[in-house]
mmCIF file of C-alpha atoms in Angstrom:
data_model
loop_
_atom_site.group_PDB
_atom_site.id
_atom_site.type_symbol
_atom_site.label_atom_id
_atom_site.label_comp_id
_atom_site.label_asym_id
_atom_site.label_seq_id
_atom_site.Cartn_x
_atom_site.Cartn_y
_atom_site.Cartn_z
ATOM 1 C CA UNK A 1421 132.535 21.121 221.989
ATOM 2 C CA UNK A 1422 133.129 17.903 222.007
ATOM 3 C CA UNK A 1423 130.038 15.604 224.621
ATOM 4 C CA UNK A 1424 129.381 19.721 225.277
ATOM 5 C CA UNK A 1425 127.678 20.575 221.691
ATOM 6 C CA UNK A 1426 125.211 17.058 222.244
ATOM 7 C CA UNK A 1427 124.329 17.644 226.152
ATOM 8 C CA UNK A 1428 120.494 18.373 226.894
ATOM 9 C CA UNK A 1429 121.740 21.528 229.383
ATOM 10 C CA UNK A 1430 123.055 24.713 227.953
ATOM 11 C CA UNK A 1431 126.329 25.154 230.203
ATOM 12 C CA UNK A 1432 128.653 24.981 233.076
ATOM 13 C CA UNK A 1433 127.597 27.392 236.375
ATOM 14 C CA UNK A 1434 131.246 26.790 237.945
ATOM 15 C CA UNK A 1435 130.590 27.189 241.960
ATOM 16 C CA UNK A 1436 134.338 26.286 242.838
ATOM 17 C CA UNK A 1437 135.528 27.565 246.418
ATOM 18 C CA UNK A 1438 138.303 30.034 244.732
ATOM 19 C CA UNK A 1439 137.836 33.938 245.138
ATOM 20 C CA UNK A 1440 136.631 34.346 241.158
ATOM 21 C CA UNK A 1441 133.719 31.431 241.774
ATOM 22 C CA UNK A 1442 129.962 33.480 241.761
ATOM 23 C CA UNK A 1443 129.398 32.031 245.035
ATOM 24 C CA UNK A 1444 132.549 34.218 245.975
ATOM 25 C CA UNK A 1445 131.459 37.124 244.487
ATOM 26 C CA UNK A 1446 128.386 37.207 246.056
ATOM 27 C CA UNK A 1447 129.634 37.265 248.859
ATOM 28 C CA UNK A 1448 132.333 39.644 248.216
ATOM 29 C CA UNK A 1449 129.548 42.167 247.172
ATOM 30 C CA UNK A 1450 127.154 41.126 250.070
ATOM 31 C CA UNK A 1451 124.820 40.200 248.080
ATOM 32 C CA UNK A 1452 125.372 37.073 249.235
ATOM 33 C CA UNK A 1453 126.312 34.694 252.788
ATOM 34 C CA UNK A 1454 128.918 32.617 252.446
ATOM 35 C CA UNK A 1455 127.400 29.421 251.415
ATOM 36 C CA UNK A 1456 125.267 27.690 249.192
ATOM 37 C CA UNK A 1457 123.112 24.582 249.152
ATOM 38 C CA UNK A 1458 122.695 22.502 246.508
ATOM 39 C CA UNK A 1459 119.928 19.288 247.081
ATOM 40 C CA UNK A 1460 119.321 16.216 244.626
ATOM 41 C CA UNK A 1461 115.904 15.544 245.246
ATOM 42 C CA UNK A 1462 114.555 13.052 243.579
ATOM 43 C CA UNK A 1463 114.947 9.921 240.686
ATOM 44 C CA UNK A 1464 113.469 11.862 238.201
ATOM 45 C CA UNK A 1465 115.785 14.699 238.960
ATOM 46 C CA UNK A 1466 114.857 17.646 240.741
ATOM 47 C CA UNK A 1467 115.567 20.035 243.456
ATOM 48 C CA UNK A 1468 117.378 23.173 245.081
ATOM 49 C CA UNK A 1469 120.596 25.425 244.405
ATOM 50 C CA UNK A 1470 120.011 27.812 246.934
ATOM 51 C CA UNK A 1471 123.266 30.396 247.646
ATOM 52 C CA UNK A 1472 122.919 31.584 251.046
ATOM 53 C CA UNK A 1473 121.359 29.291 254.162
ATOM 54 C CA UNK A 1474 118.874 27.626 252.261
ATOM 55 C CA UNK A 1475 115.923 27.507 255.078
ATOM 56 C CA UNK A 1476 114.072 24.615 253.615
ATOM 57 C CA UNK A 1477 112.644 22.168 256.310
ATOM 58 C CA UNK A 1478 114.126 19.493 256.779
ATOM 59 C CA UNK A 1479 118.108 19.766 255.362
ATOM 60 C CA UNK A 1480 120.657 18.739 257.276
ATOM 61 C CA UNK A 1481 123.757 19.947 255.925
ATOM 62 C CA UNK A 1482 127.812 18.514 256.223
ATOM 63 C CA UNK A 1483 130.519 20.847 257.368
ATOM 64 C CA UNK A 1484 132.922 21.706 254.562
ATOM 65 C CA UNK A 1485 136.923 20.691 255.653
ATOM 66 C CA UNK A 1486 139.530 24.126 255.059
ATOM 67 C CA UNK A 1487 139.888 22.780 251.459
ATOM 68 C CA UNK A 1488 141.866 25.486 249.013
ATOM 69 C CA UNK A 1489 141.079 23.825 245.967
ATOM 70 C CA UNK A 1490 137.623 22.047 246.565
ATOM 71 C CA UNK A 1491 134.844 20.832 248.326
ATOM 72 C CA UNK A 1492 136.034 18.854 250.638
ATOM 73 C CA UNK A 1493 133.527 16.461 253.016
ATOM 74 C CA UNK A 1494 133.744 13.818 255.725
ATOM 75 C CA UNK A 1495 132.076 10.855 254.379
ATOM 76 C CA UNK A 1496 132.260 8.502 256.743
ATOM 77 C CA UNK A 1497 129.915 5.155 254.903
ATOM 78 C CA UNK A 1498 128.975 3.595 252.374
ATOM 79 C CA UNK A 1499 125.128 1.375 252.371
ATOM 80 C CA UNK A 1500 124.120 -0.907 249.692
ATOM 81 C CA UNK A 1501 120.885 -1.467 250.644
ATOM 82 C CA UNK A 1502 120.808 -0.768 253.443
ATOM 83 C CA UNK A 1503 123.923 -2.360 254.796
ATOM 84 C CA UNK A 1504 126.752 -0.517 255.960
ATOM 85 C CA UNK A 1505 129.611 -2.109 253.905
ATOM 86 C CA UNK A 1506 132.883 -2.650 255.988
ATOM 87 C CA UNK A 1507 135.271 0.093 254.549
ATOM 88 C CA UNK A 1508 137.274 1.700 257.153
ATOM 89 C CA UNK A 1509 136.317 5.279 257.949
ATOM 90 C CA UNK A 1510 139.814 6.582 257.083
ATOM 91 C CA UNK A 1511 139.736 5.470 253.445
ATOM 92 C CA UNK A 1512 137.490 8.164 252.686
ATOM 93 C CA UNK A 1513 140.250 10.446 254.523
ATOM 94 C CA UNK A 1514 140.536 13.428 255.663
ATOM 95 C CA UNK A 1515 143.960 12.941 255.392
ATOM 96 C CA UNK A 1516 146.701 14.375 252.746
ATOM 97 C CA UNK A 1517 146.442 11.305 250.249
ATOM 98 C CA UNK A 1518 142.644 10.785 251.499
ATOM 99 C CA UNK A 1519 139.925 12.788 251.348
ATOM 100 C CA UNK A 1520 136.458 13.328 249.772
ATOM 101 C CA UNK A 1521 135.636 16.201 247.882
ATOM 102 C CA UNK A 1522 131.953 17.247 245.941
ATOM 103 C CA UNK A 1523 131.921 18.611 242.239
ATOM 104 C CA UNK A 1524 128.980 20.250 241.232
ATOM 105 C CA UNK A 1525 130.329 19.854 237.773
ATOM 106 C CA UNK A 1526 131.412 16.326 237.292
ATOM 107 C CA UNK A 1527 129.251 13.598 236.673
ATOM 108 C CA UNK A 1528 131.313 10.310 236.981
ATOM 109 C CA UNK A 1529 132.114 8.950 240.968
ATOM 110 C CA UNK A 1530 135.473 8.000 241.887
ATOM 111 C CA UNK A 1531 135.835 5.623 244.851
ATOM 112 C CA UNK A 1532 138.924 4.973 246.702
ATOM 113 C CA UNK A 1533 140.988 1.841 246.523
ATOM 114 C CA UNK A 1534 139.618 0.561 249.470
ATOM 115 C CA UNK A 1535 136.122 1.285 249.051
ATOM 116 C CA UNK A 1536 135.994 -0.285 245.759
ATOM 117 C CA UNK A 1537 135.847 -3.819 246.039
ATOM 118 C CA UNK A 1538 133.425 -3.378 249.277
ATOM 119 C CA UNK A 1539 131.272 -1.333 246.591
ATOM 120 C CA UNK A 1540 131.645 -3.656 243.964
ATOM 121 C CA UNK A 1541 131.589 -6.913 245.432
ATOM 122 C CA UNK A 1542 128.275 -5.724 247.727
ATOM 123 C CA UNK A 1543 126.646 -4.596 244.106
ATOM 124 C CA UNK A 1544 126.994 -7.988 242.929
ATOM 125 C CA UNK A 1545 125.253 -10.092 245.767
ATOM 126 C CA UNK A 1546 122.517 -7.679 245.833
ATOM 127 C CA UNK A 1547 121.807 -8.182 241.942
ATOM 128 C CA UNK A 1548 119.722 -10.865 240.692
ATOM 129 C CA UNK A 1549 121.187 -13.960 238.964
ATOM 130 C CA UNK A 1550 119.228 -12.193 235.626
ATOM 131 C CA UNK A 1551 121.821 -9.552 235.227
ATOM 132 C CA UNK A 1552 124.919 -11.565 233.850
ATOM 133 C CA UNK A 1553 128.419 -9.325 235.057
ATOM 134 C CA UNK A 1554 131.172 -8.934 233.000
ATOM 135 C CA UNK A 1555 134.308 -7.266 233.021
ATOM 136 C CA UNK A 1556 135.506 -5.385 229.797
ATOM 137 C CA UNK A 1557 139.007 -4.751 228.623
ATOM 138 C CA UNK A 1558 139.575 -1.819 230.629
ATOM 139 C CA UNK A 1559 138.124 -3.138 233.463
ATOM 140 C CA UNK A 1560 135.271 -1.664 233.935
ATOM 141 C CA UNK A 1561 132.945 -4.043 235.678
ATOM 142 C CA UNK A 1562 129.353 -3.927 233.679
ATOM 143 C CA UNK A 1563 126.398 -6.306 233.237
ATOM 144 C CA UNK A 1564 123.971 -7.306 230.526
ATOM 145 C CA UNK A 1565 120.330 -6.977 231.520
ATOM 146 C CA UNK A 1566 116.894 -6.881 230.270
ATOM 147 C CA UNK A 1567 115.279 -4.891 233.320
ATOM 148 C CA UNK A 1568 115.337 -1.724 234.008
ATOM 149 C CA UNK A 1569 118.507 -0.349 236.065
ATOM 150 C CA UNK A 1570 115.861 0.613 238.974
ATOM 151 C CA UNK A 1571 114.858 -2.370 238.983
ATOM 152 C CA UNK A 1572 117.327 -4.505 238.857
ATOM 153 C CA UNK A 1573 120.028 -3.252 240.924
ATOM 154 C CA UNK A 1574 120.191 -1.874 244.715
ATOM 155 C CA UNK A 1575 120.218 1.981 245.812
ATOM 156 C CA UNK A 1576 123.482 3.468 247.904
ATOM 157 C CA UNK A 1577 123.797 4.882 250.499
ATOM 158 C CA UNK A 1578 126.333 7.772 251.185
ATOM 159 C CA UNK A 1579 126.307 8.801 254.879
ATOM 160 C CA UNK A 1580 128.929 12.051 256.051
ATOM 161 C CA UNK A 1581 129.287 13.774 259.282
ATOM 162 C CA UNK A 1582 126.861 15.543 260.798
ATOM 163 C CA UNK A 1583 124.364 13.302 259.564
ATOM 164 C CA UNK A 1584 123.587 13.949 255.589
ATOM 165 C CA UNK A 1585 123.406 11.044 253.871
ATOM 166 C CA UNK A 1586 122.522 10.573 249.616
ATOM 167 C CA UNK A 1587 120.780 8.520 248.204
ATOM 168 C CA UNK A 1588 121.592 6.673 245.222
ATOM 169 C CA UNK A 1589 119.070 5.157 243.177
ATOM 170 C CA UNK A 1590 120.717 2.744 240.233
ATOM 171 C CA UNK A 1591 119.893 5.230 237.654
ATOM 172 C CA UNK A 1592 122.173 7.734 239.533
ATOM 173 C CA UNK A 1593 125.517 5.032 239.843
ATOM 174 C CA UNK A 1594 124.916 3.376 236.491
ATOM 175 C CA UNK A 1595 124.410 4.141 232.965
ATOM 176 C CA UNK A 1596 123.656 2.199 230.084
ATOM 177 C CA UNK A 1597 125.610 1.772 226.936
ATOM 178 C CA UNK A 1598 124.009 -0.629 223.795
ATOM 179 C CA UNK A 1599 121.998 -2.015 225.948
ATOM 180 C CA UNK A 1600 124.057 -3.056 228.702
ATOM 181 C CA UNK A 1601 124.770 -1.439 231.492
ATOM 182 C CA UNK A 1602 127.849 -0.472 233.009
ATOM 183 C CA UNK A 1603 129.041 0.712 236.463
ATOM 184 C CA UNK A 1604 130.354 4.207 236.696
#
C-alpha cells in the first residue's frame, strides 16, 4: 500500500541482524557464513549482493560494530569534492548517543547535528551560482536549477574504518521535486 504500490520494485528484502532475518536463517542452516556483502557500484545502478563472503577482487570491508538492533559501522569522515570536512569524528560515534548505521531498506540518509551544518555549507560552497538556494517552510535546504543534478552539485565520499569508501554522486544524496532539487 502507499508508496510501495508506486515503486519500480517488487518488494522489500529484510537483512536485519535479528535471528529471523534471511542471512541469519541461512547461517543457522549451515548454507552461508554469517556475513553478507552489499555493494552499490555505479552512477546508473548495479552492484552486488552476496551471501557469505564475496570474493570479488578489490572489495574493501569495514567491520560491523556490536549492536543488537542495527548494522553499526565506524564512519571516520565525510569529504565533499575531495575535501575532508571539519567534523570531529566523535560526532559519528561509536557511543551510546552517537552512532552510524546502515540500513539497506531506507532511502533517506540523516546526519548528526555536528555533521549537518558543515555538510550543507560545503555543498553550498561547491554549487555554482546558477543553482539558487532556498529554504522550504519545513526547514529543508533546497536549490532551484535548470541543469542536471550531477553536473551542478559536488560528489561526496564517506570514509570508514578499514579503508572502505562510499562514493555518492549528487543524484544519490539529492532528489527532484517539481523541477527543483532538494537535499536529502
